[in-house]
Amino acid sequence: MYYNFNQYINLGANLEKDGCNFAIYVKNVSTLSLNFFNSSEDTIPYKKYILNSSDHKLGDIWSIFLKDIKEGTLYNWEINGISILDPYALSYTDNDIIENKKSIVLARIGTETKHILVPKKDMMIYEAHIGLFTKSPSSNTLNRATYSAFEEKIPYLKELGINVVEFLPIFEWDDYTGNLDRESFFLKNVWGYNPINFFALTKKYSSSNDKNSADEIKEFKKLVSFLHKNGIEVILDVVYNHTAEGGSGGKVYNFKAMDENTFYTKSKNNIFVNFSGCGNTLNCNHKVVKDMIIQSLLYWYLETGVDGFRFDLAPVLGRDSNSQWANHSLLHELIEHPILSHAKLIAESWDLGGYFVGAMPSGWSEWNGAYRDTVRQFIRGDFNQVPELIKRIFGSVDIFHANKNGYQSSINFICCHDGFTMWDLVSYNLKHNLLNGENNQDGENNNHSYNHGEEGLTYNAQIISLRKQQIKNMLLILYISQGIPMLLMGDEMGRTQLGNNNAYCQDNATTWVDWDRKKEFEDVFLFTKNMIKLRKSYSIFKKEIPLIEDEEVILHGIKLYQPDLSYHSLSIAFQLKDIETDTNFYIAFNSYSEQLCFELPKLENKSWYLLTDTSKVDSCSFEEIKWNDSSYCVLSKSSVILISK
């Protein structure tokens, strides 16, 4: 017997000229069949093909070629009597009851869009949830909470100055696992960190009502293409650290039936290891799993046109089958891959087993948790933060010194989907997660937040003004810092989740972007827009090689050349020189409870002009106002930028 080896190499359903080849990895199987259905609601197949090892098995790969199978055919595998979804399927039917879902046969069609290759130093990331971004009626979009609705908001992103969007997960996921069940219909996993497959695009954001079609793929590809045409890259938040199957007793979608010992890491006692916090941990460095992840990434990069990936709990990809940190792992292979190494690769460098920021293989960019915490604490007015703040503003070299990416190793952020929004960070001392149904036990307790006088909603104009001022202080730090800045959706317009810092299960007004707030926070929006424009205009804010001290950066305090780095210091100033344009900047931060007057450096043949002062609402437009005094008094809880002319 002669094997057609290709039918055992390409897993999934692969259409050919006169039929379709189906292939799957399965170990320790007694019965295996391929079942076909007329409708997504059918529970009994109209056709069943039983595979046998002599005709359909090569190693651990089972395969069958069937003639006259067309695109759109519905099917599932059945392993030892358990119906499973094909893990390589590009689309599933849209069934609320997971058990009724079917895999859909699709042709592999590429994309016409090309990667636009925004240089890392120029990236302005906007972290967004496709559904929540436009689900509110205030979004004024045609098909709210869809891929096409997000497309309608591209002009808004362009006005803001964004050139990279980072989408929360779009792999198909189960709404009801973990702490949620189908009885709690008002609570659903809305973030998407609960995948059942790494290839299938979710239909949850599709404008189509056809459960059996793959219209969502066309719609998503169109969104990516339009973003590219407008100069905006697309990064996907990808979840390869666990699946929705959970641990012992969890549901079976595919991998557990195929061979749970291949796909998941186990302890010596054969218990599911749980570095994800979701019941299981994907065995990412097993050859079979590693190949699947790489094929998944290549699909998204080459066939849908996305430009990069942010890896949720990335250290899991660096662990071997014994859960130990591997000397050479998938993390290394992605940096060395001839194609994927050219994608934007971003790591969330911590999991339940450890904190590895700065320990990723050279070439990765990493979410910088130290940056987030330091900026929050300095803005709140905590002591002993100034020396740390200087390190974070100037590229976190102490953390990323061994990374060839230089300053672009650091993804600088103050808020992300996981935690408080920026407005809630300055409005709440405590988390308020009771609506999540876990007695406020879920979510981070150590938020470094401060409500500035009243908890949550207030009508006190002075408190509201101070909160806005503090947001501007954080945005100013974010966009003058070396590294890659990332903004959470809606922070530019004061989005609130009413103090919920773990709103993964709130698909309601709690998490929807309220576009009406843009009017109320027009000054914050304008400030954000102009900070992004400033960063784009001067290379000094986005260096690729280390700054040259005494030439490009000089630290100051209230007195020139005398930065206060003491434990109780709450202020810092520095002078930056943009050599390309021969422009000087003077930037000062004051987190003290009183105003501080800073001496200004003397300039030759130029004068200082006030660009912005966060304590002044009318300073958000960045109109340059000549400053003739030899000093500048920075009010309490505010910051300033002066520019030389």
XYZ file of C-alpha atoms in Angstrom:
645
model
C 0.000 0.000 0.000
C 1.288 3.461 -0.939
C 0.518 6.341 1.421
C -0.259 9.845 0.251
C 1.876 11.325 3.010
C 0.480 14.840 2.543
C -2.884 13.696 3.838
C -1.233 12.932 7.184
C 0.782 16.154 7.364
C -1.955 18.772 6.966
C -4.345 18.408 9.893
C -7.935 19.581 9.830
C -10.246 19.614 6.804
C -8.355 20.464 3.623
C -10.361 20.891 0.426
C -8.815 19.591 -2.774
C -9.948 19.590 -6.395
C -12.160 16.517 -6.171
C -12.886 16.237 -2.479
C -11.658 16.909 1.038
C -9.033 15.301 3.246
C -9.756 15.100 6.974
C -6.880 14.450 9.391
C -6.603 14.479 13.179
C -4.078 13.545 15.873
C -5.521 10.928 18.261
C -3.849 8.501 20.683
C -5.251 5.523 22.583
C -8.464 5.284 20.608
C -10.756 2.287 20.357
C -13.327 3.774 17.955
C -13.008 6.808 15.672
C -15.589 8.120 13.222
C -16.217 11.203 11.117
C -19.818 12.405 11.279
C -21.658 14.752 8.891
C -24.748 16.873 9.601
C -27.339 18.750 7.561
C -27.955 21.444 10.178
C -26.230 23.007 13.142
C -29.127 21.864 15.329
C -28.936 18.211 14.303
C -27.807 15.762 16.951
C -27.870 12.669 14.732
C -25.514 12.622 11.726
C -26.824 11.870 8.263
C -23.570 10.099 7.431
C -20.949 8.352 9.574
C -17.555 7.104 8.362
C -15.816 4.674 10.715
C -12.024 4.754 10.401
C -9.813 1.722 10.894
C -6.115 1.650 11.747
C -5.036 -0.400 8.726
C -6.441 2.018 6.135
C -6.581 5.370 7.912
C -3.737 5.578 10.421
C -0.099 6.592 10.115
C 1.654 6.926 13.459
C -0.743 8.902 15.633
C -2.413 10.672 12.699
C -5.747 9.433 11.390
C -6.857 10.514 7.938
C -9.625 9.935 5.410
C -10.160 11.417 1.943
C -13.767 11.812 0.815
C -14.947 12.814 -2.628
C -17.606 15.416 -3.367
C -17.266 17.209 -0.031
C -17.996 20.884 -0.573
C -17.276 24.082 1.302
C -19.830 24.667 4.036
C -20.212 20.975 4.931
C -20.867 20.460 8.654
C -18.981 17.745 10.489
C -17.499 16.584 13.799
C -15.176 13.814 14.877
C -16.315 11.146 17.326
C -13.633 9.596 19.573
C -14.590 6.637 21.752
C -18.224 7.740 21.538
C -17.502 11.390 22.373
C -18.347 13.993 19.719
C -15.589 16.592 19.409
C -14.929 19.795 17.474
C -12.070 19.708 14.985
C -9.299 21.754 16.675
C -8.003 22.828 13.237
C -11.384 24.044 11.940
C -11.430 27.666 10.742
C -15.071 28.152 11.711
C -17.784 26.602 13.854
C -21.544 26.935 13.748
C -22.996 29.557 16.044
C -24.779 27.508 18.718
C -25.436 28.809 22.225
C -25.282 25.207 23.430
C -21.683 24.137 22.929
C -22.660 20.472 22.551
C -24.579 21.345 19.360
C -21.690 23.161 17.659
C -20.377 21.743 14.397
C -17.120 22.197 12.515
C -17.416 23.798 9.064
C -15.394 22.746 6.011
C -13.756 25.843 4.496
C -11.320 26.548 1.692
C -8.033 28.138 2.754
C -8.068 31.579 1.138
C -5.470 34.203 1.860
C -5.847 37.954 2.180
C -5.123 40.782 -0.216
C -3.918 43.166 2.461
C -0.209 43.579 3.167
C 1.544 44.157 6.478
C 2.301 47.872 6.814
C 5.288 47.422 9.154
C 5.034 50.333 11.597
C 8.527 50.653 13.160
C 8.497 49.529 16.780
C 9.700 52.930 17.998
C 6.693 54.598 16.320
C 3.996 52.266 17.668
C 1.005 53.828 19.467
C -0.995 50.860 20.766
C -4.702 51.046 21.615
C -6.001 47.996 23.499
C -9.608 47.399 22.479
C -12.392 44.846 22.777
C -14.143 44.567 19.405
C -17.582 43.991 20.904
C -17.541 46.331 23.894
C -16.078 49.185 21.844
C -19.308 49.727 19.894
C -22.038 47.862 21.815
C -23.495 50.955 23.484
C -26.263 52.717 21.514
C -24.146 55.847 21.972
C -21.642 54.413 19.458
C -24.062 55.309 16.641
C -22.861 52.381 14.533
C -24.966 50.362 12.126
C -24.388 46.827 13.478
C -23.231 47.418 17.010
C -20.600 45.173 18.616
C -19.418 43.721 15.307
C -16.286 43.710 13.171
C -17.994 46.091 10.741
C -19.013 48.456 13.567
C -15.396 48.674 14.678
C -14.537 49.561 11.092
C -16.848 52.579 11.391
C -14.717 53.892 14.255
C -11.453 53.936 12.284
C -11.706 57.720 11.679
C -11.912 58.195 15.452
C -8.725 56.178 15.979
C -6.971 58.143 13.250
C -8.006 61.448 14.818
C -6.596 60.284 18.140
C -3.315 59.337 16.448
C -3.431 55.560 17.006
C -1.444 53.391 14.577
C -1.780 49.960 16.269
C -4.911 48.308 17.675
C -4.520 45.346 20.008
C -7.697 43.267 20.038
C -8.705 41.165 23.021
C -9.080 37.462 22.103
C -11.078 36.534 19.009
C -10.519 32.752 19.038
C -13.875 31.022 19.498
C -14.525 30.574 23.216
C -17.135 29.219 25.599
C -19.075 31.861 27.527
C -19.854 29.540 30.416
C -16.918 27.879 32.125
C -14.896 28.538 35.226
C -16.998 30.371 37.805
C -19.887 30.892 35.386
C -22.689 28.473 34.525
C -25.612 28.538 32.166
C -28.061 29.282 34.964
C -26.428 32.698 35.432
C -27.552 33.899 32.013
C -26.852 37.537 32.874
C -23.160 36.743 33.441
C -21.034 35.613 30.512
C -17.322 35.442 29.839
C -17.078 38.485 27.564
C -13.289 38.992 27.410
C -12.674 35.769 25.487
C -9.811 34.274 27.520
C -11.429 30.843 27.303
C -10.583 29.277 23.916
C -11.926 26.042 22.496
C -9.818 26.340 19.337
C -6.865 28.406 18.082
C -7.951 28.801 14.439
C -11.695 29.540 14.460
C -12.656 33.211 14.490
C -15.544 33.858 16.859
C -18.951 34.580 15.372
C -19.826 36.670 18.436
C -18.826 39.842 16.533
C -20.296 38.839 13.168
C -22.955 40.940 11.453
C -24.359 37.792 9.812
C -27.260 35.831 11.285
C -26.385 32.680 9.337
C -25.222 30.114 11.911
C -23.817 27.800 9.255
C -21.774 30.323 7.251
C -18.246 31.613 7.716
C -19.193 35.222 6.942
C -17.317 36.345 10.035
C -13.969 35.594 8.346
C -14.728 37.842 5.359
C -15.927 40.574 7.702
C -12.813 40.370 9.865
C -10.462 40.328 6.880
C -12.232 43.429 5.560
C -11.709 45.136 8.936
C -7.997 44.293 8.905
C -7.681 45.543 5.325
C -9.384 48.865 6.135
C -7.240 49.349 9.220
C -4.138 48.802 7.082
C -5.366 51.257 4.450
C -5.603 53.821 7.230
C -2.101 53.127 8.497
C -3.163 51.057 11.521
C -1.610 47.689 12.396
C -3.519 44.851 14.068
C -2.221 42.843 17.024
C -4.212 39.909 18.417
C -4.249 38.994 22.092
C -3.761 35.231 21.799
C -4.426 32.599 24.465
C -2.203 29.531 24.068
C -1.707 28.890 27.776
C -4.938 26.967 28.484
C -8.292 25.964 26.996
C -11.897 26.005 28.134
C -11.736 22.268 28.920
C -10.585 23.064 32.462
C -9.056 20.457 34.741
C -10.350 17.161 36.053
C -14.111 17.048 35.551
C -14.076 19.889 33.031
C -15.810 19.792 29.677
C -14.471 17.894 26.674
C -14.375 19.865 23.430
C -11.493 18.151 21.628
C -8.034 17.937 23.245
C -8.962 15.769 26.238
C -10.486 13.178 23.947
C -7.566 13.315 21.486
C -5.048 12.745 24.317
C -5.027 14.910 27.419
C -1.493 13.802 28.317
C -0.208 15.254 25.054
C -2.026 18.578 25.218
C -1.868 19.367 28.947
C 0.847 19.310 31.572
C 0.265 16.970 34.469
C 1.875 16.547 37.879
C 3.586 13.338 38.988
C 0.252 12.366 40.505
C -1.441 12.806 37.101
C -3.240 15.979 38.225
C -3.731 18.883 35.800
C -1.132 21.597 36.445
C -2.785 25.024 36.699
C -0.394 27.872 35.869
C -3.224 29.623 34.026
C -5.701 29.855 36.889
C -8.277 28.256 34.581
C -7.885 24.600 35.515
C -5.341 23.435 32.964
C -2.058 24.432 31.310
C -1.332 23.758 27.657
C 1.740 21.574 27.111
C 3.179 24.099 24.666
C 6.579 22.494 24.112
C 5.298 19.063 23.166
C 6.021 18.669 19.457
C 2.363 18.163 18.515
C 1.162 21.185 20.520
C 4.053 23.373 19.423
C 3.357 22.634 15.756
C -0.338 23.449 16.254
C 0.478 26.818 17.837
C 2.905 27.731 15.055
C 0.351 26.739 12.402
C -2.256 28.835 14.191
C 0.028 31.886 14.253
C 0.903 31.448 10.583
C -2.810 31.270 9.724
C -3.574 34.570 11.453
C -0.427 36.281 10.164
C -0.543 35.109 6.548
C -4.199 34.354 5.819
C -6.021 37.084 7.773
C -3.291 39.728 7.589
C -2.854 40.541 11.287
C 0.540 42.040 12.098
C 1.434 40.648 15.489
C 0.454 38.936 18.694
C 0.282 39.633 22.408
C 0.690 36.331 24.272
C -1.469 35.940 27.357
C 0.517 34.375 30.241
C 3.474 33.922 27.897
C 5.739 32.040 30.381
C 3.546 28.971 29.814
C 5.041 28.862 26.308
C 8.457 28.702 27.939
C 7.744 25.724 30.199
C 8.590 22.112 29.426
C 6.321 19.118 30.065
C 7.460 19.152 33.704
C 6.405 22.812 33.998
C 10.029 23.920 34.376
C 11.462 26.977 32.607
C 13.074 25.572 29.441
C 16.480 26.663 28.116
C 15.135 26.495 24.575
C 11.395 26.688 24.095
C 8.629 27.869 21.814
C 9.450 31.389 22.994
C 12.893 31.035 21.420
C 11.582 29.336 18.279
C 9.161 32.174 17.514
C 12.000 34.719 17.630
C 14.014 32.458 15.310
C 11.131 31.570 12.957
C 11.787 32.718 9.351
C 8.301 34.265 9.065
C 6.846 34.812 12.534
C 9.991 36.553 13.790
C 8.925 39.447 11.540
C 5.577 39.772 13.320
C 5.201 41.983 16.388
C 5.681 39.608 19.345
C 4.573 40.870 22.765
C 4.612 38.893 26.011
C 2.608 39.149 29.200
C 5.615 37.825 31.096
C 3.970 36.335 34.151
C 1.781 33.378 35.032
C 0.679 31.723 38.279
C 4.086 30.073 38.502
C 6.295 33.134 38.359
C 7.141 36.664 37.217
C 9.516 36.734 34.245
C 9.507 40.356 33.029
C 12.926 40.916 31.470
C 13.589 37.171 31.209
C 11.968 36.581 27.822
C 14.322 35.634 24.973
C 15.944 38.669 23.367
C 13.716 40.095 20.647
C 10.428 39.982 22.522
C 8.645 43.095 23.723
C 7.025 42.730 27.148
C 4.234 44.284 29.153
C 6.084 46.246 31.817
C 4.277 45.700 35.124
C 6.925 47.706 36.988
C 6.179 50.721 34.781
C 2.451 50.488 35.557
C 2.972 50.225 39.317
C 5.613 52.950 39.579
C 3.620 55.541 37.636
C 0.486 54.786 39.656
C 2.320 55.118 42.963
C 4.117 58.332 42.011
C 0.900 59.960 40.800
C -0.870 58.905 44.003
C 1.858 60.638 46.012
C 3.679 57.619 47.470
C 7.178 58.166 48.824
C 10.370 56.614 47.433
C 9.146 56.511 43.832
C 11.279 59.161 42.101
C 14.382 56.965 41.482
C 12.100 54.221 40.127
C 10.137 56.698 38.006
C 13.329 57.887 36.325
C 14.195 54.280 35.409
C 10.732 53.652 33.998
C 10.563 56.892 31.981
C 13.981 56.255 30.484
C 13.368 52.795 29.105
C 13.592 50.411 32.103
C 17.151 49.519 31.098
C 17.613 47.836 34.483
C 14.991 45.278 33.409
C 15.607 44.922 29.669
C 19.373 45.518 29.413
C 19.940 42.139 27.709
C 17.230 42.555 25.061
C 18.295 43.504 21.539
C 15.039 45.474 21.167
C 16.513 48.175 23.411
C 13.895 50.649 24.617
C 11.257 48.905 22.488
C 11.526 45.878 24.781
C 9.146 47.687 27.139
C 5.409 47.990 26.503
C 4.558 50.909 28.770
C 1.026 50.960 30.119
C -0.803 52.314 33.144
C -4.143 50.578 32.614
C -5.262 47.579 30.568
C -8.382 45.427 30.279
C -7.387 43.597 33.472
C -7.886 46.070 36.329
C -9.224 49.579 36.811
C -9.787 51.929 33.916
C -7.801 55.151 34.256
C -10.843 57.080 35.483
C -11.609 54.413 38.079
C -7.957 54.455 39.146
C -8.428 58.058 40.300
C -12.011 57.533 41.553
C -11.902 54.450 43.803
C -9.821 53.376 46.761
C -11.258 49.853 46.632
C -12.509 47.456 43.976
C -16.286 47.047 43.633
C -16.809 43.622 42.035
C -19.961 42.377 43.777
C -21.846 42.102 40.482
C -19.381 39.388 39.411
C -21.056 37.011 41.850
C -17.947 36.157 43.883
C -18.563 38.318 46.977
C -15.931 40.827 45.845
C -13.231 38.170 46.300
C -12.106 38.268 42.657
C -9.837 40.879 41.113
C -6.619 42.525 42.265
C -6.600 44.155 45.715
C -3.356 46.119 45.328
C -4.295 48.723 42.712
C -2.318 51.800 43.882
C -5.492 53.815 43.323
C -6.905 56.874 45.108
C -10.394 58.398 44.989
C -9.286 61.996 45.745
C -11.935 62.634 48.395
C -15.047 60.622 47.602
C -15.472 56.998 46.558
C -16.754 56.665 43.011
C -19.381 58.937 41.521
C -19.278 62.505 42.763
C -20.752 65.860 41.804
C -17.974 67.754 43.561
C -16.487 69.906 40.775
C -13.158 70.258 42.578
C -12.718 66.475 42.890
C -13.724 65.928 39.258
C -11.220 68.545 38.133
C -8.427 66.965 40.195
C -9.222 63.499 38.835
C -8.991 64.796 35.266
C -5.732 66.502 36.152
C -4.282 63.252 37.454
C -5.300 61.421 34.278
C -3.469 64.038 32.235
C -0.408 63.604 34.452
C -0.396 59.875 33.740
C -0.916 60.388 30.008
C 1.917 62.913 29.918
C 4.290 60.434 31.543
C 3.112 57.640 29.230
C 3.804 59.497 26.004
C 7.176 61.012 26.912
C 8.552 57.670 28.175
C 11.035 55.569 26.206
C 9.388 52.345 25.071
C 6.125 51.503 23.318
C 3.048 53.208 24.844
C -0.258 51.354 25.167
C -3.584 53.049 25.938
C -6.687 51.212 27.170
C -9.802 51.877 25.085
C -11.858 54.750 26.435
C -9.271 56.088 28.877
C -9.015 59.133 26.618
C -12.667 59.880 27.402
C -12.891 58.865 31.049
C -14.450 55.417 30.593
C -15.636 53.935 33.883
C -16.536 50.408 35.005
C -17.952 51.784 38.275
C -15.026 50.413 40.260
C -15.148 46.877 38.845
C -11.525 45.850 38.259
C -12.268 42.356 36.925
C -15.184 42.934 34.562
C -14.595 39.793 32.484
C -18.225 38.700 32.902
C -20.006 42.035 32.470
C -21.459 42.344 28.985
C -23.551 45.394 29.801
C -23.232 49.152 30.294
C -20.569 48.473 32.944
C -18.055 47.615 30.225
C -19.494 49.181 27.075
C -17.703 52.311 25.901
C -20.086 55.218 26.554
C -19.369 57.537 23.639
C -21.403 60.333 25.229
C -18.611 60.750 27.791
C -16.379 62.186 25.068
C -18.269 65.487 25.376
C -17.778 65.559 29.149
C -14.093 64.664 28.793
C -13.304 66.682 25.683
C -10.311 68.257 27.444
C -8.853 64.829 28.295
C -9.408 63.631 24.721
C -7.737 66.737 23.300
C -4.829 66.357 25.740
C -4.356 62.696 24.746
C -4.500 63.540 21.060
C -1.895 66.279 21.415
C 0.439 64.165 23.566
C 0.399 61.486 20.843
C 1.031 64.158 18.192
C 3.954 65.531 20.227
C 5.501 62.083 20.591
C 5.230 61.497 16.848
C 6.868 64.839 16.080
C 10.127 64.471 18.017
C 12.555 61.549 17.989
C 13.747 62.294 21.542
C 10.597 60.576 22.910
C 11.090 57.377 20.892
C 14.767 56.550 20.842
C 16.054 53.185 19.651
C 19.521 53.486 21.185
C 20.320 54.625 24.752
C 20.087 58.319 25.507
C 23.364 60.189 25.890
C 23.470 61.744 29.340
C 24.473 65.422 29.494
C 23.732 65.740 25.752
C 20.162 64.493 25.403
C 18.918 64.320 29.008
C 19.767 66.350 32.122
C 18.025 65.758 35.448
C 16.924 68.719 37.560
C 15.102 69.396 40.779
C 13.698 72.632 42.126
C 17.283 73.806 41.682
C 19.049 73.225 38.385
C 21.180 70.064 38.183
C 20.022 69.017 41.676
C 17.388 66.276 41.305
C 15.863 65.262 44.630
C 16.153 61.472 44.740
C 15.516 61.187 48.469
C 12.931 58.908 50.083
C 10.396 61.708 50.633
C 10.808 63.357 47.239
C 7.594 63.872 45.275
C 8.980 65.809 42.323
C 11.414 65.526 39.447
C 12.292 67.599 36.387
C 14.504 67.025 33.389
C 15.687 68.693 30.227
C 15.573 66.773 26.937
C 17.286 67.792 23.715
C 15.971 66.596 20.366
C 19.151 66.714 18.321
C 17.412 66.246 14.964
C 15.396 69.470 15.346
C 17.667 71.286 17.826
C 14.709 71.552 20.210
C 14.872 71.500 24.006
C 12.098 70.340 26.306
C 11.754 71.041 30.010
C 9.400 68.640 31.814
C 8.516 68.785 35.515
C 6.292 66.627 37.725
C 4.924 67.634 41.118
C 3.032 65.053 43.193
C 3.402 67.127 46.353
C 0.393 68.678 48.105
C 1.680 72.237 47.508
C 3.054 74.073 44.502
C 6.775 73.898 43.778
C 8.739 76.491 41.821
C 11.399 75.097 39.500
C 14.385 77.030 38.131
C 14.467 76.920 34.347
C 17.667 76.247 32.398
C 19.033 79.183 30.405
C 18.917 78.888 26.618
C 21.226 80.402 24.034
C 19.418 82.467 21.380
C 16.100 80.844 22.261
C 13.253 81.243 24.755
C 11.048 78.857 26.686
C 7.418 78.475 25.618
C 4.772 76.784 27.746
C 3.373 73.873 25.765
C 1.046 72.394 28.387
C 0.278 72.546 32.104
C -2.053 69.818 33.377
C -3.472 72.145 36.029
C -4.884 74.427 33.301
C -7.909 73.207 31.315
C -7.131 75.701 28.539
C -3.662 74.183 28.147
C -4.883 71.001 26.439
C -4.606 72.470 22.940
C -0.805 72.813 23.308
C -0.685 76.425 22.141
C 2.848 77.725 22.670
C 2.917 80.645 25.096
C 6.191 82.480 25.628
C 7.498 82.195 29.192
C 9.799 85.032 30.259
C 10.373 84.154 33.927
C 13.485 82.312 35.074
C 11.351 79.791 36.967
C 8.011 78.013 36.657
C 5.723 77.259 39.592
C 4.123 73.846 39.111
C 0.898 73.528 41.076
C 0.172 70.582 43.338
C -0.551 67.275 41.553
C 0.350 68.627 38.139
C 3.020 68.543 35.457
C 4.282 70.822 32.721
C 6.106 70.739 29.399
C 8.020 73.743 28.077
C 9.575 73.832 24.608
C 12.416 75.953 23.246
C 11.833 78.298 20.318
